[in-house]
Amino acid sequence: MRVVVQRCKEAKVTVDGTITGAVGQGLMLLVGVTHEDTEKDAKYLADKIAGLRIFEDESGKMNFSVTETGGAILSVSQFTLYGDCRKGRRPNFMAAAAPAEAERLYDYFNHELRNGGLTVETGVFGAMMDVSLTNWGPVTLILDSRG
C-alpha cells in the first residue's frame, strides 16, 4: 500500500461539480493499493499517518501529529500510484490491485483512521475527481507499507 501524504491548510475533492469531501488544516492523502496488500498494510499505514509528527510546534520544529493538532484528513483513492513508467510512454497499471479489493482495503484504511479518532473525508472510489489543496510548507511524504 502506498500513500502520498501532503500537509495542507485546506483541501477538497469534487465529483461532477459536487464537493464530496473537504477539510481545513490537516492532511491530504492519495492512497494506492497493490495486489499483495492486506488489512495489516492498511492498519500499519493508518497508524503511521495518525502519529506522523509533521506539524510544527512553537519553535518551528515538526513535533505534532495530525491527531495532536485536531486536524482532519481528506483521503482520495489513487490507483495511478502503482503506474509503471519504465517502458514506453504509456504507464502500465498492472501492479494496481483489482478495483473490488482496492476499494475494500481503501475503505478499511479510512475506517482505521476514524477508529483512531480522526475526522476523515473522502472522494468517490473509481470516479473522475478534481482534487485541490493548499499544500502547507510544502510538506509532502511518500509512505509505503512494504518498506
CSV table of N, CA and C in Angstrom, one decimal, residues 23-93:
chain,number,residue,atom,x,y,z
A,23,VAL,N,-11.7,19.5,3.8
A,23,VAL,CA,-11.1,19.7,5.1
A,23,VAL,C,-10.4,21.0,5.2
A,24,GLY,N,-10.2,21.5,6.4
A,24,GLY,CA,-9.3,22.6,6.7
A,24,GLY,C,-7.9,22.1,6.9
A,25,GLN,N,-7.3,22.6,8.0
A,25,GLN,CA,-5.9,22.2,8.3
A,25,GLN,C,-5.9,20.7,8.6
A,26,GLY,N,-4.9,20.0,8.0
A,26,GLY,CA,-4.8,18.6,8.2
A,26,GLY,C,-3.9,17.9,7.2
A,27,LEU,N,-4.4,16.8,6.7
A,27,LEU,CA,-3.6,16.0,5.7
A,27,LEU,C,-4.5,15.7,4.5
A,28,MET,N,-3.9,15.8,3.4
A,28,MET,CA,-4.4,15.3,2.1
A,28,MET,C,-3.7,14.0,1.8
A,29,LEU,N,-4.4,12.9,1.6
A,29,LEU,CA,-3.8,11.6,1.3
A,29,LEU,C,-4.3,11.1,-0.1
A,30,LEU,N,-3.3,10.6,-0.9
A,30,LEU,CA,-3.6,9.9,-2.1
A,30,LEU,C,-3.2,8.5,-1.8
A,31,VAL,N,-4.1,7.5,-1.9
A,31,VAL,CA,-4.0,6.2,-1.4
A,31,VAL,C,-4.0,5.2,-2.6
A,32,GLY,N,-3.0,4.4,-2.7
A,32,GLY,CA,-2.9,3.3,-3.8
A,32,GLY,C,-2.8,2.0,-3.1
A,33,VAL,N,-3.4,1.0,-3.8
A,33,VAL,CA,-3.4,-0.4,-3.3
A,33,VAL,C,-2.8,-1.3,-4.4
A,34,THR,N,-1.9,-2.2,-4.0
A,34,THR,CA,-1.4,-3.2,-4.9
A,34,THR,C,-1.9,-4.6,-4.5
A,35,HIS,N,-1.5,-5.6,-5.3
A,35,HIS,CA,-2.1,-7.0,-5.2
A,35,HIS,C,-1.8,-7.6,-3.9
A,36,GLU,N,-0.6,-7.5,-3.3
A,36,GLU,CA,-0.2,-8.2,-2.1
A,36,GLU,C,-0.7,-7.5,-0.8
A,37,ASP,N,-1.4,-6.4,-0.9
A,37,ASP,CA,-1.8,-5.7,0.3
A,37,ASP,C,-2.9,-6.4,1.0
A,38,THR,N,-2.8,-6.2,2.4
A,38,THR,CA,-3.8,-6.8,3.3
A,38,THR,C,-4.3,-5.8,4.2
A,39,GLU,N,-5.2,-6.2,5.1
A,39,GLU,CA,-5.6,-5.3,6.2
A,39,GLU,C,-4.5,-4.9,7.1
A,40,LYS,N,-3.5,-5.7,7.2
A,40,LYS,CA,-2.3,-5.4,8.1
A,40,LYS,C,-1.6,-4.2,7.5
A,41,ASP,N,-1.4,-4.1,6.1
A,41,ASP,CA,-0.8,-3.0,5.5
A,41,ASP,C,-1.6,-1.7,5.7
A,42,ALA,N,-2.9,-1.8,5.6
A,42,ALA,CA,-3.8,-0.7,5.8
A,42,ALA,C,-3.7,-0.1,7.2
A,43,LYS,N,-3.8,-1.0,8.2
A,43,LYS,CA,-3.7,-0.6,9.6
A,43,LYS,C,-2.3,0.0,9.9
A,44,TYR,N,-1.3,-0.6,9.4
A,44,TYR,CA,0.1,-0.1,9.6
A,44,TYR,C,0.2,1.4,9.1
A,45,LEU,N,-0.3,1.6,7.9
A,45,LEU,CA,-0.2,3.0,7.4
A,45,LEU,C,-1.2,3.9,8.1
A,46,ALA,N,-2.3,3.5,8.4
A,46,ALA,CA,-3.3,4.4,9.2
A,46,ALA,C,-2.6,4.8,10.5
A,47,ASP,N,-2.0,3.8,11.2
A,47,ASP,CA,-1.4,4.1,12.5
A,47,ASP,C,-0.2,5.1,12.3
A,48,LYS,N,0.6,4.8,11.3
A,48,LYS,CA,1.8,5.6,11.0
A,48,LYS,C,1.4,7.0,10.7
A,49,ILE,N,0.4,7.2,9.8
A,49,ILE,CA,-0.1,8.6,9.4
A,49,ILE,C,-0.7,9.3,10.6
A,50,ALA,N,-1.5,8.6,11.4
A,50,ALA,CA,-2.1,9.3,12.6
A,50,ALA,C,-1.1,9.8,13.6
A,51,GLY,N,0.1,9.2,13.7
A,51,GLY,CA,1.1,9.6,14.6
A,51,GLY,C,2.3,10.3,14.0
A,52,LEU,N,2.3,10.5,12.7
A,52,LEU,CA,3.4,11.2,12.0
A,52,LEU,C,3.5,12.6,12.4
A,53,ARG,N,4.7,12.9,13.0
A,53,ARG,CA,4.9,14.3,13.5
A,53,ARG,C,5.4,15.2,12.4
A,54,ILE,N,4.5,15.9,11.7
A,54,ILE,CA,4.9,16.8,10.7
A,54,ILE,C,4.2,18.2,10.8
A,55,PHE,N,3.7,18.4,12.0
A,55,PHE,CA,3.1,19.8,12.3
A,55,PHE,C,4.0,20.4,13.3
A,56,GLU,N,4.3,21.7,13.1
A,56,GLU,CA,5.3,22.4,13.9
A,56,GLU,C,4.8,22.9,15.2
A,57,ASP,N,5.7,22.9,16.2
A,57,ASP,CA,5.4,23.4,17.5
A,57,ASP,C,5.8,24.9,17.5
A,58,GLU,N,5.8,25.5,18.7
A,58,GLU,CA,6.0,27.0,18.8
A,58,GLU,C,7.4,27.3,18.4
A,59,SER,N,8.3,26.4,18.3
A,59,SER,CA,9.7,26.6,18.0
A,59,SER,C,10.0,26.3,16.5
A,60,GLY,N,8.9,26.0,15.8
A,60,GLY,CA,9.1,25.7,14.3
A,60,GLY,C,9.6,24.3,14.0
A,61,LYS,N,9.6,23.4,15.1
A,61,LYS,CA,10.1,22.0,14.9
A,61,LYS,C,8.9,21.1,14.7
A,62,MET,N,9.0,20.2,13.8
A,62,MET,CA,7.9,19.2,13.5
A,62,MET,C,7.8,18.3,14.7
A,63,ASN,N,6.9,18.6,15.6
A,63,ASN,CA,6.7,17.8,16.8
A,63,ASN,C,5.3,17.3,17.0
A,64,PHE,N,4.4,17.7,16.2
A,64,PHE,CA,3.0,17.3,16.4
A,64,PHE,C,2.4,16.5,15.3
A,65,SER,N,1.5,15.6,15.6
A,65,SER,CA,0.8,14.8,14.6
A,65,SER,C,-0.5,15.4,14.3
A,66,VAL,N,-1.2,15.0,13.2
A,66,VAL,CA,-2.5,15.4,12.9
A,66,VAL,C,-3.5,15.1,14.0
A,67,THR,N,-3.3,14.0,14.7
A,67,THR,CA,-4.1,13.7,15.8
A,67,THR,C,-4.0,14.7,16.9
A,68,GLU,N,-2.7,15.1,17.2
A,68,GLU,CA,-2.5,16.1,18.3
A,68,GLU,C,-2.9,17.5,18.0
A,69,THR,N,-3.0,17.8,16.7
A,69,THR,CA,-3.4,19.2,16.3
A,69,THR,C,-4.9,19.3,16.1
A,70,GLY,N,-5.6,18.2,16.1
A,70,GLY,CA,-7.0,18.2,15.8
A,70,GLY,C,-7.3,18.4,14.4
A,71,GLY,N,-6.4,18.2,13.5
A,71,GLY,CA,-6.6,18.3,12.1
A,71,GLY,C,-7.5,17.2,11.5
A,72,ALA,N,-7.9,17.4,10.3
A,72,ALA,CA,-8.7,16.4,9.6
A,72,ALA,C,-7.9,15.8,8.4
A,73,ILE,N,-8.5,14.7,7.8
A,73,ILE,CA,-7.9,14.1,6.7
A,73,ILE,C,-8.8,14.0,5.5
A,74,LEU,N,-8.3,14.3,4.3
A,74,LEU,CA,-9.0,14.1,3.1
A,74,LEU,C,-8.3,12.9,2.4
A,75,SER,N,-9.0,11.8,2.2
A,75,SER,CA,-8.4,10.6,1.7
A,75,SER,C,-9.0,10.3,0.3
A,76,VAL,N,-8.1,10.2,-0.7
A,76,VAL,CA,-8.6,10.0,-2.1
A,76,VAL,C,-7.9,8.8,-2.7
A,77,SER,N,-8.7,7.9,-3.2
A,77,SER,CA,-8.1,6.7,-3.8
A,77,SER,C,-7.4,7.1,-5.1
A,78,GLN,N,-6.2,6.4,-5.3
A,78,GLN,CA,-5.3,6.8,-6.4
A,78,GLN,C,-4.6,5.6,-7.0
A,79,PHE,N,-5.2,4.8,-7.8
A,79,PHE,CA,-4.6,3.6,-8.4
A,79,PHE,C,-3.3,4.0,-9.2
A,80,THR,N,-3.2,5.2,-9.7
A,80,THR,CA,-2.1,5.6,-10.5
A,80,THR,C,-0.8,5.6,-9.7
A,81,LEU,N,-0.8,5.5,-8.4
A,81,LEU,CA,0.4,5.5,-7.6
A,81,LEU,C,1.2,4.2,-7.9
A,82,TYR,N,0.5,3.2,-8.5
A,82,TYR,CA,1.2,2.0,-8.9
A,82,TYR,C,1.4,1.9,-10.4
A,83,GLY,N,1.5,3.1,-11.1
A,83,GLY,CA,1.8,3.1,-12.5
A,83,GLY,C,3.3,2.9,-12.7
A,84,ASP,N,3.6,2.0,-13.7
A,84,ASP,CA,5.0,1.7,-14.0
A,84,ASP,C,5.3,2.4,-15.3
A,85,CYS,N,6.2,3.4,-15.3
A,85,CYS,CA,6.6,4.2,-16.5
A,85,CYS,C,8.0,3.8,-17.0
A,86,ARG,N,8.5,2.7,-16.6
A,86,ARG,CA,9.9,2.3,-17.1
A,86,ARG,C,10.0,2.0,-18.5
A,87,LYS,N,8.9,1.4,-19.1
A,87,LYS,CA,8.9,1.1,-20.5
A,87,LYS,C,7.9,1.9,-21.3
A,88,GLY,N,8.4,2.4,-22.5
A,88,GLY,CA,7.5,3.1,-23.3
A,88,GLY,C,7.0,4.4,-22.7
A,89,ARG,N,5.9,5.0,-23.3
A,89,ARG,CA,5.5,6.3,-22.9
A,89,ARG,C,4.1,6.2,-22.2
A,90,ARG,N,3.5,5.1,-22.2
A,90,ARG,CA,2.2,4.9,-21.5
A,90,ARG,C,2.4,4.1,-20.2
A,91,PRO,N,1.9,4.6,-19.1
A,91,PRO,CA,2.1,3.9,-17.8
A,91,PRO,C,1.3,2.5,-17.9
A,92,ASN,N,1.9,1.6,-17.2
A,92,ASN,CA,1.3,0.2,-17.1
A,92,ASN,C,0.8,0.2,-15.6
A,93,PHE,N,-0.4,-0.2,-15.5
A,93,PHE,CA,-1.1,-0.2,-14.1
A,93,PHE,C,-1.3,-1.6,-13.6
